[in-house]
mmCIF file of C-alpha atoms in Angstrom:
data_model
loop_
_atom_site.group_PDB
_atom_site.id
_atom_site.type_symbol
_atom_site.label_atom_id
_atom_site.label_comp_id
_atom_site.label_asym_id
_atom_site.label_seq_id
_atom_site.Cartn_x
_atom_site.Cartn_y
_atom_site.Cartn_z
ATOM 1 C CA UNK A 1 0.000 0.000 0.000
ATOM 2 C CA UNK A 2 1.048 3.605 -0.535
ATOM 3 C CA UNK A 3 0.938 4.927 3.054
ATOM 4 C CA UNK A 4 2.980 2.392 4.992
ATOM 5 C CA UNK A 5 5.878 4.847 5.340
ATOM 6 C CA UNK A 6 3.524 7.405 6.898
ATOM 7 C CA UNK A 7 2.193 4.865 9.391
ATOM 8 C CA UNK A 8 5.742 3.860 10.321
ATOM 9 C CA UNK A 9 6.994 7.437 10.594
ATOM 10 C CA UNK A 10 9.828 6.923 8.119
ATOM 11 C CA UNK A 11 10.887 8.611 4.890
ATOM 12 C CA UNK A 12 10.101 6.565 1.813
ATOM 13 C CA UNK A 13 12.909 6.480 -0.775
ATOM 14 C CA UNK A 14 11.637 3.893 -3.240
ATOM 15 C CA UNK A 15 8.512 2.036 -4.285
ATOM 16 C CA UNK A 16 8.031 -1.122 -6.327
ATOM 17 C CA UNK A 17 7.980 0.982 -9.509
ATOM 18 C CA UNK A 18 11.669 1.800 -9.092
ATOM 19 C CA UNK A 19 12.382 -1.856 -9.819
ATOM 20 C CA UNK A 20 11.288 -1.167 -13.396
ATOM 21 C CA UNK A 21 11.882 2.547 -13.899
ATOM 22 C CA UNK A 22 15.466 2.535 -12.580
ATOM 23 C CA UNK A 23 16.174 -1.196 -12.895
ATOM 24 C CA UNK A 24 17.059 -1.319 -9.198
ATOM 25 C CA UNK A 25 17.375 -4.694 -7.457
ATOM 26 C CA UNK A 26 14.660 -5.515 -4.933
ATOM 27 C CA UNK A 27 17.254 -5.670 -2.174
ATOM 28 C CA UNK A 28 17.868 -1.947 -2.674
ATOM 29 C CA UNK A 29 14.167 -1.100 -2.790
ATOM 30 C CA UNK A 30 13.400 -2.905 0.459
ATOM 31 C CA UNK A 31 13.173 -0.384 3.295
ATOM 32 C CA UNK A 32 13.789 -1.067 6.969
ATOM 33 C CA UNK A 33 11.126 -0.228 9.518
ATOM 34 C CA UNK A 34 11.089 -0.655 13.312
ATOM 35 C CA UNK A 35 11.854 -3.960 15.027
ATOM 36 C CA UNK A 36 13.506 -5.451 11.945
ATOM 37 C CA UNK A 37 10.439 -5.107 9.726
ATOM 38 C CA UNK A 38 11.257 -4.942 6.013
ATOM 39 C CA UNK A 39 8.774 -3.428 3.606
ATOM 40 C CA UNK A 40 8.304 -2.240 0.030
ATOM 41 C CA UNK A 41 5.862 0.565 -0.645
ATOM 42 C CA UNK A 42 3.523 -0.476 -3.436
ATOM 43 C CA UNK A 43 1.576 2.639 -4.301
ATOM 44 C CA UNK A 44 -0.038 2.014 -7.654
ATOM 45 C CA UNK A 45 2.879 -0.132 -8.728
ATOM 46 C CA UNK A 46 1.486 -3.609 -8.164
ATOM 47 C CA UNK A 47 -1.380 -3.221 -10.604
ATOM 48 C CA UNK A 48 0.985 -1.771 -13.223
ATOM 49 C CA UNK A 49 3.188 -4.861 -13.103
ATOM 50 C CA UNK A 50 0.620 -6.857 -15.016
ATOM 51 C CA UNK A 51 0.798 -4.440 -17.957
ATOM 52 C CA UNK A 52 4.569 -4.634 -18.398
ATOM 53 C CA UNK A 53 6.217 -6.600 -21.169
ATOM 54 C CA UNK A 54 7.545 -10.116 -20.726
ATOM 55 C CA UNK A 55 11.104 -9.005 -20.054
ATOM 56 C CA UNK A 56 10.104 -6.734 -17.189
ATOM 57 C CA UNK A 57 7.745 -9.342 -15.719
ATOM 58 C CA UNK A 58 10.494 -11.965 -15.786
ATOM 59 C CA UNK A 59 12.829 -9.488 -14.120
ATOM 60 C CA UNK A 60 10.280 -8.916 -11.371
ATOM 61 C CA UNK A 61 9.736 -12.642 -10.818
ATOM 62 C CA UNK A 62 13.428 -13.506 -10.712
ATOM 63 C CA UNK A 63 14.054 -10.660 -8.247
ATOM 64 C CA UNK A 64 11.127 -11.736 -6.092
ATOM 65 C CA UNK A 65 12.239 -15.356 -6.036
ATOM 66 C CA UNK A 66 15.763 -14.413 -5.000
ATOM 67 C CA UNK A 67 14.506 -12.088 -2.289
ATOM 68 C CA UNK A 68 11.807 -14.382 -0.916
ATOM 69 C CA UNK A 69 14.237 -16.980 0.427
ATOM 70 C CA UNK A 70 15.585 -14.364 2.848
ATOM 71 C CA UNK A 71 12.289 -13.997 4.705
ATOM 72 C CA UNK A 72 10.010 -16.215 6.747
ATOM 73 C CA UNK A 73 6.844 -14.517 5.483
ATOM 74 C CA UNK A 74 5.937 -12.121 2.695
ATOM 75 C CA UNK A 75 2.625 -10.312 3.166
ATOM 76 C CA UNK A 76 0.824 -8.493 0.373
ATOM 77 C CA UNK A 77 -1.515 -5.792 1.678
ATOM 78 C CA UNK A 78 -4.042 -5.646 -1.136
ATOM 79 C CA UNK A 79 -6.554 -3.104 0.115
ATOM 80 C CA UNK A 80 -10.294 -3.193 -0.480
ATOM 81 C CA UNK A 81 -11.804 -4.515 -3.683
ATOM 82 C CA UNK A 82 -10.470 -6.889 -6.325
ATOM 83 C CA UNK A 83 -9.401 -5.964 -9.834
ATOM 84 C CA UNK A 84 -8.422 -8.311 -12.639
ATOM 85 C CA UNK A 85 -4.798 -7.371 -11.998
ATOM 86 C CA UNK A 86 -4.832 -7.848 -8.232
ATOM 87 C CA UNK A 87 -6.697 -11.153 -8.633
ATOM 88 C CA UNK A 88 -3.690 -12.663 -10.378
ATOM 89 C CA UNK A 89 -1.449 -11.844 -7.453
ATOM 90 C CA UNK A 90 -4.036 -13.024 -4.931
ATOM 91 C CA UNK A 91 -4.432 -16.362 -6.718
ATOM 92 C CA UNK A 92 -0.679 -16.922 -6.473
ATOM 93 C CA UNK A 93 -0.604 -16.596 -2.679
ATOM 94 C CA UNK A 94 -0.432 -19.588 -0.380
ATOM 95 C CA UNK A 95 -3.230 -18.314 1.830
ATOM 96 C CA UNK A 96 -5.579 -15.369 2.235
ATOM 97 C CA UNK A 97 -6.494 -13.483 5.394
ATOM 98 C CA UNK A 98 -9.799 -11.673 5.056
ATOM 99 C CA UNK A 99 -10.306 -8.510 7.094
ATOM 100 C CA UNK A 100 -13.866 -7.521 7.941
ATOM 101 C CA UNK A 101 -15.584 -5.299 10.450
ATOM 102 C CA UNK A 102 -18.891 -6.164 12.095
ATOM 103 C CA UNK A 103 -20.974 -3.968 9.798
ATOM 104 C CA UNK A 104 -23.288 -5.854 7.418
ATOM 105 C CA UNK A 105 -21.838 -3.976 4.433
ATOM 106 C CA UNK A 106 -18.297 -5.059 5.300
ATOM 107 C CA UNK A 107 -19.420 -8.643 5.866
ATOM 108 C CA UNK A 108 -21.152 -8.667 2.484
ATOM 109 C CA UNK A 109 -18.004 -7.344 0.822
ATOM 110 C CA UNK A 110 -15.861 -9.947 2.585
ATOM 111 C CA UNK A 111 -18.097 -12.787 1.457
ATOM 112 C CA UNK A 112 -18.247 -11.406 -2.107
ATOM 113 C CA UNK A 113 -14.451 -11.306 -2.251
ATOM 114 C CA UNK A 114 -14.212 -14.828 -0.884
ATOM 115 C CA UNK A 115 -16.773 -16.097 -3.405
ATOM 116 C CA UNK A 116 -15.021 -14.354 -6.291
ATOM 117 C CA UNK A 117 -11.667 -15.895 -5.374
ATOM 118 C CA UNK A 118 -13.275 -19.282 -4.723
ATOM 119 C CA UNK A 119 -14.766 -19.309 -8.224
ATOM 120 C CA UNK A 120 -11.230 -19.087 -9.618
ATOM 121 C CA UNK A 121 -9.458 -21.369 -7.156
ATOM 122 C CA UNK A 122 -11.175 -23.650 -4.647
ATOM 123 C CA UNK A 123 -7.996 -24.667 -2.844
ATOM 124 C CA UNK A 124 -6.600 -21.423 -1.423
ATOM 125 C CA UNK A 125 -7.267 -21.463 2.329
ATOM 126 C CA UNK A 126 -9.091 -18.506 3.866
ATOM 127 C CA UNK A 127 -8.690 -17.125 7.368
ATOM 128 C CA UNK A 128 -10.601 -14.309 9.005
ATOM 129 C CA UNK A 129 -9.718 -11.368 11.237
ATOM 130 C CA UNK A 130 -12.545 -9.196 12.544
ATOM 131 C CA UNK A 131 -11.392 -5.587 12.846
ATOM 132 C CA UNK A 132 -12.678 -2.689 14.963
ATOM 133 C CA UNK A 133 -15.041 -4.867 16.979
ATOM 134 C CA UNK A 134 -16.975 -2.997 19.662
ATOM 135 C CA UNK A 135 -17.230 -6.149 21.785
ATOM 136 C CA UNK A 136 -16.159 -9.784 21.835
ATOM 137 C CA UNK A 137 -19.789 -10.774 21.272
ATOM 138 C CA UNK A 138 -20.051 -8.704 18.098
ATOM 139 C CA UNK A 139 -16.774 -10.139 16.803
ATOM 140 C CA UNK A 140 -17.869 -13.703 17.522
ATOM 141 C CA UNK A 141 -21.244 -13.188 15.853
ATOM 142 C CA UNK A 142 -19.544 -11.740 12.786
ATOM 143 C CA UNK A 143 -17.167 -14.684 12.532
ATOM 144 C CA UNK A 144 -19.961 -17.222 12.996
ATOM 145 C CA UNK A 145 -22.108 -15.606 10.300
ATOM 146 C CA UNK A 146 -19.274 -15.520 7.771
ATOM 147 C CA UNK A 147 -18.276 -19.066 8.616
ATOM 148 C CA UNK A 148 -21.873 -20.166 8.178
ATOM 149 C CA UNK A 149 -22.369 -18.632 4.722
ATOM 150 C CA UNK A 150 -18.955 -19.882 3.609
ATOM 151 C CA UNK A 151 -19.814 -23.433 4.617
ATOM 152 C CA UNK A 152 -23.368 -23.290 3.245
ATOM 153 C CA UNK A 153 -22.781 -21.657 -0.130
ATOM 154 C CA UNK A 154 -19.124 -22.418 -0.866
ATOM 155 C CA UNK A 155 -18.720 -25.630 1.109
ATOM 156 C CA UNK A 156 -15.562 -24.173 2.597
ATOM 157 C CA UNK A 157 -14.325 -23.767 6.133
ATOM 158 C CA UNK A 158 -13.229 -20.344 7.340
ATOM 159 C CA UNK A 159 -10.787 -20.226 10.227
ATOM 160 C CA UNK A 160 -11.245 -17.335 12.653
ATOM 161 C CA UNK A 161 -7.802 -16.098 13.686
ATOM 162 C CA UNK A 162 -9.184 -13.555 16.136
ATOM 163 C CA UNK A 163 -10.499 -10.017 16.408
ATOM 164 C CA UNK A 164 -9.178 -6.527 17.020
ATOM 165 C CA UNK A 165 -11.139 -4.187 19.282
ATOM 166 C CA UNK A 166 -12.071 -0.676 18.218
ATOM 167 C CA UNK A 167 -9.376 0.952 20.339
ATOM 168 C CA UNK A 168 -8.650 4.674 20.598
ATOM 169 C CA UNK A 169 -4.946 3.907 20.853
ATOM 170 C CA UNK A 170 -4.863 2.972 17.164
ATOM 171 C CA UNK A 171 -5.914 6.488 16.190
ATOM 172 C CA UNK A 172 -3.469 8.044 18.648
ATOM 173 C CA UNK A 173 -0.611 5.947 17.271
ATOM 174 C CA UNK A 174 -1.471 6.821 13.673
ATOM 175 C CA UNK A 175 -1.427 10.514 14.581
ATOM 176 C CA UNK A 176 2.026 10.004 16.087
ATOM 177 C CA UNK A 177 3.110 7.914 13.066
ATOM 178 C CA UNK A 178 4.186 5.036 15.264
ATOM 179 C CA UNK A 179 2.905 1.433 15.119
ATOM 180 C CA UNK A 180 0.408 1.027 17.942
ATOM 181 C CA UNK A 181 1.958 -2.272 19.049
ATOM 182 C CA UNK A 182 5.147 -0.324 19.813
ATOM 183 C CA UNK A 183 3.627 2.900 21.099
ATOM 184 C CA UNK A 184 0.980 1.235 23.274
ATOM 185 C CA UNK A 185 2.141 -2.376 23.756
ATOM 186 C CA UNK A 186 -0.204 -3.002 26.698
ATOM 187 C CA UNK A 187 -3.348 -1.747 24.977
ATOM 188 C CA UNK A 188 -6.193 -4.150 24.245
ATOM 189 C CA UNK A 189 -5.608 -3.937 20.499
ATOM 190 C CA UNK A 190 -1.863 -4.649 20.806
ATOM 191 C CA UNK A 191 -2.514 -7.708 22.943
ATOM 192 C CA UNK A 192 -5.113 -8.832 20.399
ATOM 193 C CA UNK A 193 -2.515 -8.587 17.620
ATOM 194 C CA UNK A 194 -0.191 -10.806 19.636
ATOM 195 C CA UNK A 195 -2.960 -13.355 20.104
ATOM 196 C CA UNK A 196 -3.769 -13.360 16.381
ATOM 197 C CA UNK A 197 -0.105 -13.813 15.480
ATOM 198 C CA UNK A 198 0.181 -16.710 17.918
ATOM 199 C CA UNK A 199 -2.960 -18.356 16.548
ATOM 200 C CA UNK A 200 -1.625 -17.990 13.020
ATOM 201 C CA UNK A 201 1.817 -19.412 13.779
ATOM 202 C CA UNK A 202 0.403 -22.451 15.542
ATOM 203 C CA UNK A 203 -1.291 -23.541 12.337
ATOM 204 C CA UNK A 204 1.651 -23.069 9.980
ATOM 205 C CA UNK A 205 3.542 -25.574 7.886
ATOM 206 C CA UNK A 206 7.282 -25.209 8.489
ATOM 207 C CA UNK A 207 8.219 -25.965 4.860
ATOM 208 C CA UNK A 208 8.740 -22.362 3.759
ATOM 209 C CA UNK A 209 10.857 -23.321 0.720
ATOM 210 C CA UNK A 210 8.015 -25.361 -0.721
ATOM 211 C CA UNK A 211 5.619 -22.462 -0.173
ATOM 212 C CA UNK A 212 7.995 -19.986 -1.835
ATOM 213 C CA UNK A 213 8.427 -22.178 -4.899
ATOM 214 C CA UNK A 214 4.676 -22.702 -5.128
ATOM 215 C CA UNK A 215 4.032 -18.954 -5.034
ATOM 216 C CA UNK A 216 6.580 -18.147 -7.740
ATOM 217 C CA UNK A 217 5.382 -21.036 -9.936
ATOM 218 C CA UNK A 218 1.749 -19.955 -9.739
ATOM 219 C CA UNK A 219 2.647 -16.333 -10.382
ATOM 220 C CA UNK A 220 4.667 -17.270 -13.467
ATOM 221 C CA UNK A 221 1.776 -19.344 -14.754
ATOM 222 C CA UNK A 222 -0.752 -16.561 -14.230
ATOM 223 C CA UNK A 223 1.499 -14.005 -15.900
ATOM 224 C CA UNK A 224 1.499 -16.446 -18.822
#
């Protein structure tokens, strides 16, 4: 996404587009955030990748494959909505974490996205995080409803990783341009993030090399 540098309170030097416009290696584009976090600002660059010629796409894929072995996890923050371009990247991922609030409109959008992806690939696992929940009860009800429609209409299970409370400390941290888990580590929302991360890690396959190769292979195939 385009605003990650603002949220982290750092100065952004490069985005993914510099890989193509200046022929920079991905290692140089990767920026360092707090606590050892590495990130690449996407901006509008990710959707443009799918319109580049074969040479540039192959350059991107070879760079990504070389870089990916250096990390335990690579997370693509896709934002709301699905385009034909973003769908290709989504379909290449090993798993998808849906983010929804408790509002009926958000739940409808989450299910629509899940259905759309499911119609293209029935094997990508989905997991759910409920965001900005006003209570544990609301979060649980939201998860149960989405799990129910997923099972009924898609015949798919939907794992609930956890929920994040609607916490004022998120807004305060954004205003200070500091990650809330660092600025307010004892807040309810920071503890919830830790719980979600723990729940996620407990269910992971340790074969990261196999996952990396699978991602690159699927992405190459979809670029076609």
